[in-house]
Short mmCIF file of C-alpha atoms and ligand atoms in Angstrom, two decimals:
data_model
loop_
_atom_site.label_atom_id
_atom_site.label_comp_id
_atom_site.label_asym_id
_atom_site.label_seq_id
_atom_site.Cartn_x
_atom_site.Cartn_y
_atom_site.Cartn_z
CA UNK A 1 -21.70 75.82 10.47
CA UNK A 2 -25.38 75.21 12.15
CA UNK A 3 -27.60 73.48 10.09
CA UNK A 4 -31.63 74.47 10.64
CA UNK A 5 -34.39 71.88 9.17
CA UNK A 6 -38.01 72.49 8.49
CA UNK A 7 -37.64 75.97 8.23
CA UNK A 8 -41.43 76.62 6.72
CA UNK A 9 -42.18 79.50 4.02
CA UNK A 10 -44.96 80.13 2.21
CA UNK A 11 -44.58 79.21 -1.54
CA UNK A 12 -44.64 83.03 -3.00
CA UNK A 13 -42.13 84.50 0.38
CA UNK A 14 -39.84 87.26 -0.64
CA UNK A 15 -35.98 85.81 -0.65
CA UNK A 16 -35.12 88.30 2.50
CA UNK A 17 -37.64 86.71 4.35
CA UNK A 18 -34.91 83.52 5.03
CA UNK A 19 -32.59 85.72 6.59
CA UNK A 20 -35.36 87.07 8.94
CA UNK A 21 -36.19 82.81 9.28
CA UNK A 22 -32.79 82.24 10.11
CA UNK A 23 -32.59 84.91 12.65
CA UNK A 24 -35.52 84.52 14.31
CA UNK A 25 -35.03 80.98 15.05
CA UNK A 26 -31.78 81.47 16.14
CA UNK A 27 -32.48 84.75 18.10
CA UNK A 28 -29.31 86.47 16.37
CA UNK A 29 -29.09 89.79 14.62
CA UNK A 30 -28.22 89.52 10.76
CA UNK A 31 -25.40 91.49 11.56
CA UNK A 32 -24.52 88.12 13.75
CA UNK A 33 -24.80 85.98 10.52
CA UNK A 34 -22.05 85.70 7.61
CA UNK A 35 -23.75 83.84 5.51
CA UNK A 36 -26.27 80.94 4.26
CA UNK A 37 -26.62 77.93 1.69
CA UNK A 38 -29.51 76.21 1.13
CA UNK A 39 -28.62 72.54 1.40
CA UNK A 40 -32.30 71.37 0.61
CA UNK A 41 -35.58 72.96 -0.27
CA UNK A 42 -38.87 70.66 -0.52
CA UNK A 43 -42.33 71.77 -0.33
CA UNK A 44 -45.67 70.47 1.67
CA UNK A 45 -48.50 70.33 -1.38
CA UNK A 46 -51.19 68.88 1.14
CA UNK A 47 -53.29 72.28 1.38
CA UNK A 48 -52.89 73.20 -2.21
CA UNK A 49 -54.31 76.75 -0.74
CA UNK A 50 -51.37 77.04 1.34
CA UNK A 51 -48.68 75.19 0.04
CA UNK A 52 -45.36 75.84 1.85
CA UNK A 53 -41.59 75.36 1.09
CA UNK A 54 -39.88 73.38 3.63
CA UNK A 55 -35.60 74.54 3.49
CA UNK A 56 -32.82 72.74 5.12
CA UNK A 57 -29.88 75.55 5.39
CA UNK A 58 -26.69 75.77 6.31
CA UNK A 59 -25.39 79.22 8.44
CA UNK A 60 -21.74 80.49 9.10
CA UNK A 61 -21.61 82.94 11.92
CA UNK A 62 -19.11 85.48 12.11
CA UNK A 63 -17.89 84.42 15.50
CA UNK A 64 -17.05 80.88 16.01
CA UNK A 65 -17.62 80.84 19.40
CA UNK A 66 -21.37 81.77 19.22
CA UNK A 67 -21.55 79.24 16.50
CA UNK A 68 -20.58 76.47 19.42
CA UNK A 69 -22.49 78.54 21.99
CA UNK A 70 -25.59 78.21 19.78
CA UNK A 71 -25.30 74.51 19.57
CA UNK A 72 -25.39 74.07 23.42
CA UNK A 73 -28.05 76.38 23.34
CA UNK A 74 -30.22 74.76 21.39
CA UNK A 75 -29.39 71.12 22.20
CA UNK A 76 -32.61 69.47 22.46
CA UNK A 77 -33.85 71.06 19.85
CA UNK A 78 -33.64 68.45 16.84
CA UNK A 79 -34.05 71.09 14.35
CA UNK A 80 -30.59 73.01 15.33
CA UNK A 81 -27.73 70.77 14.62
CA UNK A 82 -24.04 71.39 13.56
CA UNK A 83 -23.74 70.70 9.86
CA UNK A 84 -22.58 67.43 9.16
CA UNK A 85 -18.98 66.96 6.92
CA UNK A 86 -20.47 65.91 3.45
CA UNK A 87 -17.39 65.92 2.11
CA UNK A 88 -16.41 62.11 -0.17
CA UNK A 89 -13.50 60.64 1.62
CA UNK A 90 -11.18 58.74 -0.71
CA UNK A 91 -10.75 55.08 0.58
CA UNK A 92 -7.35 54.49 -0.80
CA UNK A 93 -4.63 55.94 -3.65
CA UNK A 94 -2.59 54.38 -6.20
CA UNK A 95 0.87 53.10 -5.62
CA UNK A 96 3.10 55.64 -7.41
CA UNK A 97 4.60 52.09 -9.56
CA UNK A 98 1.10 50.81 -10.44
CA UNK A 99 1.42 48.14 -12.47
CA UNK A 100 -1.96 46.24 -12.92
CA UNK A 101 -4.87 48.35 -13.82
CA UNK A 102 -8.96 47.40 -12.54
CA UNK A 103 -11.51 46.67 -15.23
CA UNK A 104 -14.81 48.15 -15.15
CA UNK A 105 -17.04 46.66 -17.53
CA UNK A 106 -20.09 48.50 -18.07
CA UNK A 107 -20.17 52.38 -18.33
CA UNK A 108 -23.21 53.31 -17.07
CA UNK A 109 -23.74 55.35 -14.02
CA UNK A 110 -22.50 52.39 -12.03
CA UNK A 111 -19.27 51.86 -13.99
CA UNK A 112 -18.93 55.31 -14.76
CA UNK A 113 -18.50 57.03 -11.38
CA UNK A 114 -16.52 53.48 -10.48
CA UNK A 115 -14.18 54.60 -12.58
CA UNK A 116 -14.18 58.43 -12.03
CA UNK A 117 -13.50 57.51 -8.38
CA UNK A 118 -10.74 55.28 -9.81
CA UNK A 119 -9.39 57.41 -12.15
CA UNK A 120 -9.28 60.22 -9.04
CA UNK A 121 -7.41 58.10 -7.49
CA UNK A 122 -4.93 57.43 -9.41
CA UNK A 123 -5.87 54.19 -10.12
CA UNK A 124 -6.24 54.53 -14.20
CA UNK A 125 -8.87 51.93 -15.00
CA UNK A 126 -9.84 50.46 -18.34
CA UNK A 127 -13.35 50.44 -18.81
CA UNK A 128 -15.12 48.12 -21.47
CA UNK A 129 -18.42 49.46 -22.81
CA UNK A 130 -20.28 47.12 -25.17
CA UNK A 131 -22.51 50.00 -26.52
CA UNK A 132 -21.16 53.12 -28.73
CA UNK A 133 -19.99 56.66 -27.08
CA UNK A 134 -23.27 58.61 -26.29
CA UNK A 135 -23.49 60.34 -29.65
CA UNK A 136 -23.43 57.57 -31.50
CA UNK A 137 -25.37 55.47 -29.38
CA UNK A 138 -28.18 58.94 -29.71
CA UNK A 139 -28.26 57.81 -33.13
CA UNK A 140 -29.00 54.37 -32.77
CA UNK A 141 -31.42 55.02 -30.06
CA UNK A 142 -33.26 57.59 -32.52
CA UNK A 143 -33.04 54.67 -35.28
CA UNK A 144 -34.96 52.49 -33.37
CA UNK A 145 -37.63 54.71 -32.21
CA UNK A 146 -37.81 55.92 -35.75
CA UNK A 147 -37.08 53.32 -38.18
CA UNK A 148 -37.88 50.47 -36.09
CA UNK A 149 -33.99 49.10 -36.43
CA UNK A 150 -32.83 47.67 -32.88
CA UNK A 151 -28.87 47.72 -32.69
CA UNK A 152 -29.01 45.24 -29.87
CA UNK A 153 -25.39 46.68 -29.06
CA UNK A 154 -26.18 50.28 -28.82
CA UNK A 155 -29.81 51.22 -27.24
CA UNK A 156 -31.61 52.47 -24.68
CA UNK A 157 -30.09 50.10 -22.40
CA UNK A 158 -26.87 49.52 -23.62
CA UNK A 159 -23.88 52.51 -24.42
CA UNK A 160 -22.37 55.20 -22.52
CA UNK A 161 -23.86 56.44 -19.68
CA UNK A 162 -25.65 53.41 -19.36
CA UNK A 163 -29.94 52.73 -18.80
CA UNK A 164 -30.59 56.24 -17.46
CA UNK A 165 -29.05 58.43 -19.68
CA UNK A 166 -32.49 58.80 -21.97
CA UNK A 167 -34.45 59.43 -18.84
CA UNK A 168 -36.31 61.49 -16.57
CA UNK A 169 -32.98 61.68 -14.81
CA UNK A 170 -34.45 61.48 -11.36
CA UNK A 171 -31.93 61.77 -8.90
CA UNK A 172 -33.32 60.82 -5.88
CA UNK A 173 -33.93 57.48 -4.01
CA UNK A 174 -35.51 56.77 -0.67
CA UNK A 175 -31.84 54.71 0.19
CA UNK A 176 -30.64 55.73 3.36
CA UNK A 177 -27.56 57.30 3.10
CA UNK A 178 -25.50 57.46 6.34
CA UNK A 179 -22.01 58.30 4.56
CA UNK A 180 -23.12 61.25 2.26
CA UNK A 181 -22.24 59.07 -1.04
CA UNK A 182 -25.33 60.70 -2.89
CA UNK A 183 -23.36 64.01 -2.36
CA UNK A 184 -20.21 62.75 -4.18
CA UNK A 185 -22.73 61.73 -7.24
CA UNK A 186 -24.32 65.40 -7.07
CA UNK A 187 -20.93 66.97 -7.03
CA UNK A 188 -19.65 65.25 -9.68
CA UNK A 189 -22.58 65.83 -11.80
CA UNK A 190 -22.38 69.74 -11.26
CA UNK A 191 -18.73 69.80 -12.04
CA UNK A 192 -20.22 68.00 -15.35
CA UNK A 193 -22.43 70.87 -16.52
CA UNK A 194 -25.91 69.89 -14.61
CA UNK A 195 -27.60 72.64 -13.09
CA UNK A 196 -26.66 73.44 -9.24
CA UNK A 197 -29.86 73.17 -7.80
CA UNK A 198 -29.92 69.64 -7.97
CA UNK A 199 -27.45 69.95 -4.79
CA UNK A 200 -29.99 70.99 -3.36
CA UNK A 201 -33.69 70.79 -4.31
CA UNK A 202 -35.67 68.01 -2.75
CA UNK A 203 -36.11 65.91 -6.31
CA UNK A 204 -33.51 66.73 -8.36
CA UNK A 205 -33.39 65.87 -11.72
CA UNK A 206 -31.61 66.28 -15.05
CA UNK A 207 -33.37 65.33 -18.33
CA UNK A 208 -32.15 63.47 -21.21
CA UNK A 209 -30.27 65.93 -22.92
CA UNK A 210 -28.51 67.53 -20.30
CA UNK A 211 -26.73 64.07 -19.22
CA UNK A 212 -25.53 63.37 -22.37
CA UNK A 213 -22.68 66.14 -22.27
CA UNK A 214 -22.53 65.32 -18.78
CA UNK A 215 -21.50 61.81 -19.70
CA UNK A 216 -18.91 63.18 -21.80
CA UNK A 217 -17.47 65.56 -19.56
CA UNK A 218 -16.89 62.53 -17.09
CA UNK A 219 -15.67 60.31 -19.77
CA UNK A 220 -12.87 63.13 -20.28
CA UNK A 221 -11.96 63.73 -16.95
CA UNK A 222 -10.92 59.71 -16.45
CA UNK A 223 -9.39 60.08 -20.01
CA UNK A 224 -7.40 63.07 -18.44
CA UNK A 225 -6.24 61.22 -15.51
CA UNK A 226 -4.89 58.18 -17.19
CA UNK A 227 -8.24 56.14 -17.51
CA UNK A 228 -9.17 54.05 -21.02
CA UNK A 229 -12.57 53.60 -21.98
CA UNK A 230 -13.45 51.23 -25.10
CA UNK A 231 -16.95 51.29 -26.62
CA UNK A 232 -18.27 48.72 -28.73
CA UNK A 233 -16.63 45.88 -27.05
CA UNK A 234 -17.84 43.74 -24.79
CA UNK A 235 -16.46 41.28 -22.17
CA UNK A 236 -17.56 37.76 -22.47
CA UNK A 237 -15.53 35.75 -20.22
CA UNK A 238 -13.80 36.03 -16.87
CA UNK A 239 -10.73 34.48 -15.80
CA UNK A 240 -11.18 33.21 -12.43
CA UNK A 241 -8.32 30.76 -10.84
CA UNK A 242 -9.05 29.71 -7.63
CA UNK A 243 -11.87 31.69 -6.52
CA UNK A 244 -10.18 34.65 -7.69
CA UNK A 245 -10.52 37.12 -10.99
CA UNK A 246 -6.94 36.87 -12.94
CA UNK A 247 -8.55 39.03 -15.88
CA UNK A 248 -11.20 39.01 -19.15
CA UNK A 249 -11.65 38.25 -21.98
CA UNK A 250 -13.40 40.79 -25.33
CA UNK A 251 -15.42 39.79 -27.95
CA UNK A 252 -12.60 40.98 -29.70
CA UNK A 253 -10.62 37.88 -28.83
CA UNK A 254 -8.16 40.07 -26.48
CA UNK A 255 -7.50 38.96 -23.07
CA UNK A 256 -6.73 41.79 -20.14
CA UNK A 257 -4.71 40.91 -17.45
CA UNK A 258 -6.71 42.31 -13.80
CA UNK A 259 -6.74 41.37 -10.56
CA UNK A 260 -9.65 43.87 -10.14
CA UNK A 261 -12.75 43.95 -11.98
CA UNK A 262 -15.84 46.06 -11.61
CA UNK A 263 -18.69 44.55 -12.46
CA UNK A 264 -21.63 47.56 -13.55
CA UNK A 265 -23.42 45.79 -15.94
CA UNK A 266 -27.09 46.64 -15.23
CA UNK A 267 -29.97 44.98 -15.07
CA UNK A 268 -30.23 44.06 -19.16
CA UNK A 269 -27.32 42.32 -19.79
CA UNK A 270 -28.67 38.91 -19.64
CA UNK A 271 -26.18 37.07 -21.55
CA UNK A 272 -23.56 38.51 -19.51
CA UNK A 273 -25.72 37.04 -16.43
CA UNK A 274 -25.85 33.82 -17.65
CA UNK A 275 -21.96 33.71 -18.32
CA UNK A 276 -21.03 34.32 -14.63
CA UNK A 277 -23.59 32.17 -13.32
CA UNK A 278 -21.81 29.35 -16.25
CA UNK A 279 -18.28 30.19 -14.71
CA UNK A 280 -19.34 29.44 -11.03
CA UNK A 281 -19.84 32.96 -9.87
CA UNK A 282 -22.68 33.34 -7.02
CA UNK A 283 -25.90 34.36 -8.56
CA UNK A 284 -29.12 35.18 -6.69
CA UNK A 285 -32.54 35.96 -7.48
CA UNK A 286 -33.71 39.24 -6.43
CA UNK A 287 -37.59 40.15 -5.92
CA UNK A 288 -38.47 43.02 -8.94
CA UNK A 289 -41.33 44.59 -10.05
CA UNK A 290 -42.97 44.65 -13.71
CA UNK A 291 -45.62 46.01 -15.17
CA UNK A 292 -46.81 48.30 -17.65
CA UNK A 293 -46.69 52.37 -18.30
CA UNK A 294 -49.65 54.71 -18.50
CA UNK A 295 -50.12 58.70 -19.66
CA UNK A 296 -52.48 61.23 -18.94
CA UNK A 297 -52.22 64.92 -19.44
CA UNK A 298 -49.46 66.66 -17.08
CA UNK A 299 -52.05 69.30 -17.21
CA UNK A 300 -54.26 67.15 -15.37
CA UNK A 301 -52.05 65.94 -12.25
CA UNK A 302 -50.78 69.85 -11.99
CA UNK A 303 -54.06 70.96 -10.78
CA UNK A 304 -55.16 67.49 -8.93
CA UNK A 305 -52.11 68.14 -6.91
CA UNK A 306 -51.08 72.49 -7.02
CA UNK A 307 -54.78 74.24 -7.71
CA UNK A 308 -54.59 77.39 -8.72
CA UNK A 309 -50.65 77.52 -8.09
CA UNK A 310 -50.46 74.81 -11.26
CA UNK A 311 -47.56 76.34 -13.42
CA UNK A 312 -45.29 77.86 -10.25
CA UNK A 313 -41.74 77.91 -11.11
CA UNK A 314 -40.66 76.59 -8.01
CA UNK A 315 -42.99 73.90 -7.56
CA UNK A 316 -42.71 72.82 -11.84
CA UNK A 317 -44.41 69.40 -13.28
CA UNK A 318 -46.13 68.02 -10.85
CA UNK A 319 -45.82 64.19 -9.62
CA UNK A 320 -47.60 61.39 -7.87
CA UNK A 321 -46.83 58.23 -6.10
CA UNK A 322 -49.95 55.78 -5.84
CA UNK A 323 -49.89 52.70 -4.29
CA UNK A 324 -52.54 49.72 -3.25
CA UNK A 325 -52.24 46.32 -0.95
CA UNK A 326 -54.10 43.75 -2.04
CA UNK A 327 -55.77 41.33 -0.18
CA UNK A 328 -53.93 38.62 -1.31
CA UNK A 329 -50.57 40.20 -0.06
CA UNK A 330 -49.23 41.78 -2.98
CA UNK A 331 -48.92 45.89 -3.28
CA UNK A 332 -49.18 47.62 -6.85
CA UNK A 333 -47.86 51.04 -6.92
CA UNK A 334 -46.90 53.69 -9.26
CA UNK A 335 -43.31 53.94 -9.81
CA UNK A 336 -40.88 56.37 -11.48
CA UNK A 337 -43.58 58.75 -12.53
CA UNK A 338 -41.92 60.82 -15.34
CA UNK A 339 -43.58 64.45 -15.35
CA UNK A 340 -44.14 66.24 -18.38
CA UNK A 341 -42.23 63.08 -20.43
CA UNK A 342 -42.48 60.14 -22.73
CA UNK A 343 -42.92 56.78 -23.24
CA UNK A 344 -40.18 54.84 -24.80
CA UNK A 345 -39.40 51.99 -26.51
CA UNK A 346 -36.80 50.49 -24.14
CA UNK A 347 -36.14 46.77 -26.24
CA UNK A 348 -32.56 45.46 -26.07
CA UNK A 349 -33.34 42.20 -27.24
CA UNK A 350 -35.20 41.75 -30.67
CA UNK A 351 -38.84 40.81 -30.85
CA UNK A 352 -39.66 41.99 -27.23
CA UNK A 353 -41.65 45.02 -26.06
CA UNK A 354 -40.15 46.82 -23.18
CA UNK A 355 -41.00 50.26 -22.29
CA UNK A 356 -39.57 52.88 -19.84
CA UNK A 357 -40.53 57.13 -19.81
CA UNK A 358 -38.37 59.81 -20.04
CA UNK A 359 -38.26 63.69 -19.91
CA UNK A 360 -36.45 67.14 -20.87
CA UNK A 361 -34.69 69.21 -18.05
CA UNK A 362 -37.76 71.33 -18.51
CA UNK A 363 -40.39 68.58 -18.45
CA UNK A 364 -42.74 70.87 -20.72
CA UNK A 365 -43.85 67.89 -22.80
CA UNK A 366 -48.02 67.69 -22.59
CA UNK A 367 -48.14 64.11 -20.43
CA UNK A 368 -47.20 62.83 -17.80
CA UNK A 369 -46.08 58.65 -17.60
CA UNK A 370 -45.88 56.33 -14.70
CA UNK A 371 -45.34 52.72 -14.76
CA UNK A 372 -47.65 50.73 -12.79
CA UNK A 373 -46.02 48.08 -10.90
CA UNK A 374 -46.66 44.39 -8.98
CA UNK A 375 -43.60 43.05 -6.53
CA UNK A 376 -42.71 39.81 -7.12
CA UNK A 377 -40.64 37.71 -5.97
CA UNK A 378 -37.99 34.30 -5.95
CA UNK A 379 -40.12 32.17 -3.81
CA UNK A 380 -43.48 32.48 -5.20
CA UNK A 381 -43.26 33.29 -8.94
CA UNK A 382 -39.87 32.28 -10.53
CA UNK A 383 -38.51 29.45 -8.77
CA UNK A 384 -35.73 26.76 -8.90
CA UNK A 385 -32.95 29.01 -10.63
CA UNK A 386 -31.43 31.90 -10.05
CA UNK A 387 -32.15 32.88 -13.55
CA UNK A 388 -35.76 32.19 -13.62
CA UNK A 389 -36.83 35.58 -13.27
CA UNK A 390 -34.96 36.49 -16.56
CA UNK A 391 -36.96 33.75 -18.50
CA UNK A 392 -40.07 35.39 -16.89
CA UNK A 393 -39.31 38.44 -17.98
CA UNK A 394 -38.66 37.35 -21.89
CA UNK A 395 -41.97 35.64 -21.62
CA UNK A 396 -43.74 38.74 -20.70
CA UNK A 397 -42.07 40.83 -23.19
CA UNK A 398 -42.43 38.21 -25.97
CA UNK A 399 -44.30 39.80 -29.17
CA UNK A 400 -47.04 37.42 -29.87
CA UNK A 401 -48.02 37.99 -33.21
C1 LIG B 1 -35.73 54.94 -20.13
C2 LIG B 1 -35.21 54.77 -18.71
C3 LIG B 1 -35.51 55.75 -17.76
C4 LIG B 1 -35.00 55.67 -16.46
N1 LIG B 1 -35.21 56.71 -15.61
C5 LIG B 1 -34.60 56.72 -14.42
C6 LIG B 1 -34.66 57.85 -13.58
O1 LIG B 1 -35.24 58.88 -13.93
N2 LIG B 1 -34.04 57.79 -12.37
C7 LIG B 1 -33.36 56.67 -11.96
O2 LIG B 1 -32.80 56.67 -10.85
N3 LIG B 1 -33.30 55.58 -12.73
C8 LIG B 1 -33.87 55.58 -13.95
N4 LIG B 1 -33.77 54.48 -14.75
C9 LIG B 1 -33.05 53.31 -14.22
C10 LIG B 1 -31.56 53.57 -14.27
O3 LIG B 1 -31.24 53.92 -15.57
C11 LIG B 1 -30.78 52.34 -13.84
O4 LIG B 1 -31.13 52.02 -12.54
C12 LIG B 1 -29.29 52.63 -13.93
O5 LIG B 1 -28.94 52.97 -15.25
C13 LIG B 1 -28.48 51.43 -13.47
O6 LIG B 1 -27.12 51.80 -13.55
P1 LIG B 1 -25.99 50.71 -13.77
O7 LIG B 1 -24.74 51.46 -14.03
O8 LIG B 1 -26.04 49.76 -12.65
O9 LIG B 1 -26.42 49.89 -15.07
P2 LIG B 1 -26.74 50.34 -16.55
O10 LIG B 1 -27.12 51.75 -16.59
O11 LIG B 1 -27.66 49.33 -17.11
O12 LIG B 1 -25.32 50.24 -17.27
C14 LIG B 1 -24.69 49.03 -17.53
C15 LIG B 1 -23.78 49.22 -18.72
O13 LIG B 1 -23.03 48.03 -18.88
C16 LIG B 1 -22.89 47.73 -20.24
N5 LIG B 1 -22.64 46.28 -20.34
C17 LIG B 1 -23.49 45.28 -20.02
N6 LIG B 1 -22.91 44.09 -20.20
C18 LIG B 1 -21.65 44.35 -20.63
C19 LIG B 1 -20.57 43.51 -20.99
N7 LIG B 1 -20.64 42.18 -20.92
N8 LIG B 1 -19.43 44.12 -21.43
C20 LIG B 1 -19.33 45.46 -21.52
N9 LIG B 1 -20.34 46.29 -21.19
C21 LIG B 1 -21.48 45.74 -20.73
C22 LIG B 1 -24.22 48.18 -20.85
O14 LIG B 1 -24.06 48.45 -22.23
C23 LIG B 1 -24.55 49.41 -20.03
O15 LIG B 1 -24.12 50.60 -20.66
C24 LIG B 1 -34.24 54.53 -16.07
C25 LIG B 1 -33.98 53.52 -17.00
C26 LIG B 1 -34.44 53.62 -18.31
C27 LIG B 1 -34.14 52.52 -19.29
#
């Protein structure tokens, strides 16, 4: 296949007019051309008078040979390539007589496509989840929001499915990813029941709702293929004998046997933190960002950024990224800017205020969120322990009364 990038349209072209793109640039008769997938489609929002989509796609000739002859042809041209192999390459497979299983511990999306991968091949791991099974969990989430009960267990943080799965569901980072590992994520998702443009639109994303029968149609494919997952336990100890995991132990008092553990536990499980860093295990400080969340009308940010094309299928709820470097060194920026979404209470811990923003898959909700961020970092503003950014953060979160 040839792959063509920045292939420009306007926004409102008619869908023959890619074929007539395609052939154009490749100076080939559509009789010459089998067929076409659009691997990516983005758009350029500058001119809001003249906003274009930009389309990565993907041709099959009908002669193989011209395909190649093509290639040569266009060789300096960075914009005709041969389409790489996206395909996920397995790294290993299961000894037919397996006889010790890994652990993942956490089930978020971590721990969950840890195990998938696993569980694929033929590996049958037990995963421990200290939150309930998404439904569940849905209810405690709602109880909080609602009634103001925290189930420290089972929240917005903690269950199946992990931190994201009340979320915008933005699936996009700015990672660089050399061996096509996003794609395996995407795939697996659209085999779960999300929509298939997100293989190929240039911010995918799925919404709350959506992910939570995704989750479960993951959880029963690793079911399916031997896997165990156990919600509402949690590990609190790990076995390690000299400088190597021999297996955990639950808050159920039950020890598992594992040469192999997977460690997905997020960014909220502080306890669990604290117990690795007790048993020896390396710990580091990482630089984060905090700060706070604001809304405005979605209304707003659709015309500041679309004009008169605000409402445009295509183009949806519009976003924004923002950012300012101070003088004295540090940048704040806007970060996961939730169109058309909500602010949540995001508290795992009692008596703190955390909040986070989420969305539908149709981000039709009247504001838009964005939290509003300032790096910091280990060496300047939670030294001494590798911990000390955790005690920041409670500080910051603390309710003062
Ligand atoms: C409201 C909200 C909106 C977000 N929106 C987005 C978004 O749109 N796009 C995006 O990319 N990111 C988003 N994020 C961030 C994203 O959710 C996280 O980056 C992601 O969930 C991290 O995945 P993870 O698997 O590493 O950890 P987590 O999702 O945190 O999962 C860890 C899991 O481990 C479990 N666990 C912890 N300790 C133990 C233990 N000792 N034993 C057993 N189980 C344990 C927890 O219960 C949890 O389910 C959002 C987060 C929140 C809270």
């Amino acid at each position: 296949m040839i792959r063509l990038t920045e292939i420009k349209l306007p926004l409102n072209h008619a869908p023959e007019d890619l074929t007539t793109a395609i052939t154009t640039k490749l100076k080939i008769s559509a009789e010459q051309m089998a067929s076409f997938v659009m691997f990516k489609r983005g758009y350029d929002a500058r001119n809001k008078r003249n906003i274009q989509l930009i389309y990565t796609l993907d041709i099959t000739l009908t002669d193989s040979n011209l395909t190649n002859d093509l290639l040569v042809q266009f060789e300096s041209d960075n914009h005709v390539k041969a389409t790489p192999d996206t395909s996920y390459k397995y790294v290993g497979e299961a000894p037919k007589d397996l006889t010790e299983r890994p652990v993942v511990i956490g089930f978020g999306p971590c721990g969950l496509l840890a195990a998938l991968t696993l569980a694929q091949m033929g590996f049958k791991p037990i995963i421990i989840e200290r939150g309930n099974e998404v439904r569940q969990r849905t209810k405690d989430t709602f109880g909080f929001w609602r009634q103001r009960k925290l189930n420290t267990e089972s929240n917005v943080q903690f269950g199946e499915g992990g931190a994201g799965t009340f979320s915008d569901g933005k699936l996009y980072s700015q990672v660089k990813d050399p061996n096509h590992y996003g794609r395996k994520v995407m795939t697996e998702f659209v085999k779960a029941g999300a929509p298939d443009e997100i293989l190929f639109v240039s911010k995918p994303h799925i919404g709350t709702y959506k992910l939570v029968t995704m989750v479960e149609k993951m959880r029963a494919e690793i079911i399916a293929l031997g896997g165990e997952v156990r919600f509402a336990t949690r590990v609190d100890d790990l076995h390690i004998t000299d400088s190597k995991v021999t297996g955990v132990t639950l808050n159920t008092g039950e020890t598992l046997k594992t040469n192999h553990v997977v460690l997905a536990v997020g960014h909220s499980a502080r306890d669990t933190f604290q117990m690795i860093h007790d048993k020896g295990v390396y710990v580091e400080a990482k630089p984060f960002s905090i700060g706070f969340r604001i809304e405005h009308k979605q209304s707003t940010i659709d015309q500041a950024r679309f004009g008169d094309n605000a409402g445009n299928e295509i183009l949806g709820a519009a976003d924004y990224k923002l950012v300012h470097h101070c003088k004295n060194g540090r940048s704040v920026y806007s970060f996961c800017m939730c169109p058309g979404g909500t602010v949540v209470a995001a508290a795992s811990e009692e008596g703190r205020v955390v909040t986070n923003g989420m969305s539908q898959y149709s981000r039709n909700e009247r504001n838009a969120n964005s939290a509003i961020v300032v790096g910091i970092d280990p060496e300047r503003d939670y030294p001494n322990h590798p911990l000390a950014g955790i005690d920041l953060q409670r500080q910051l979160e603390t309710v003062v009364a």
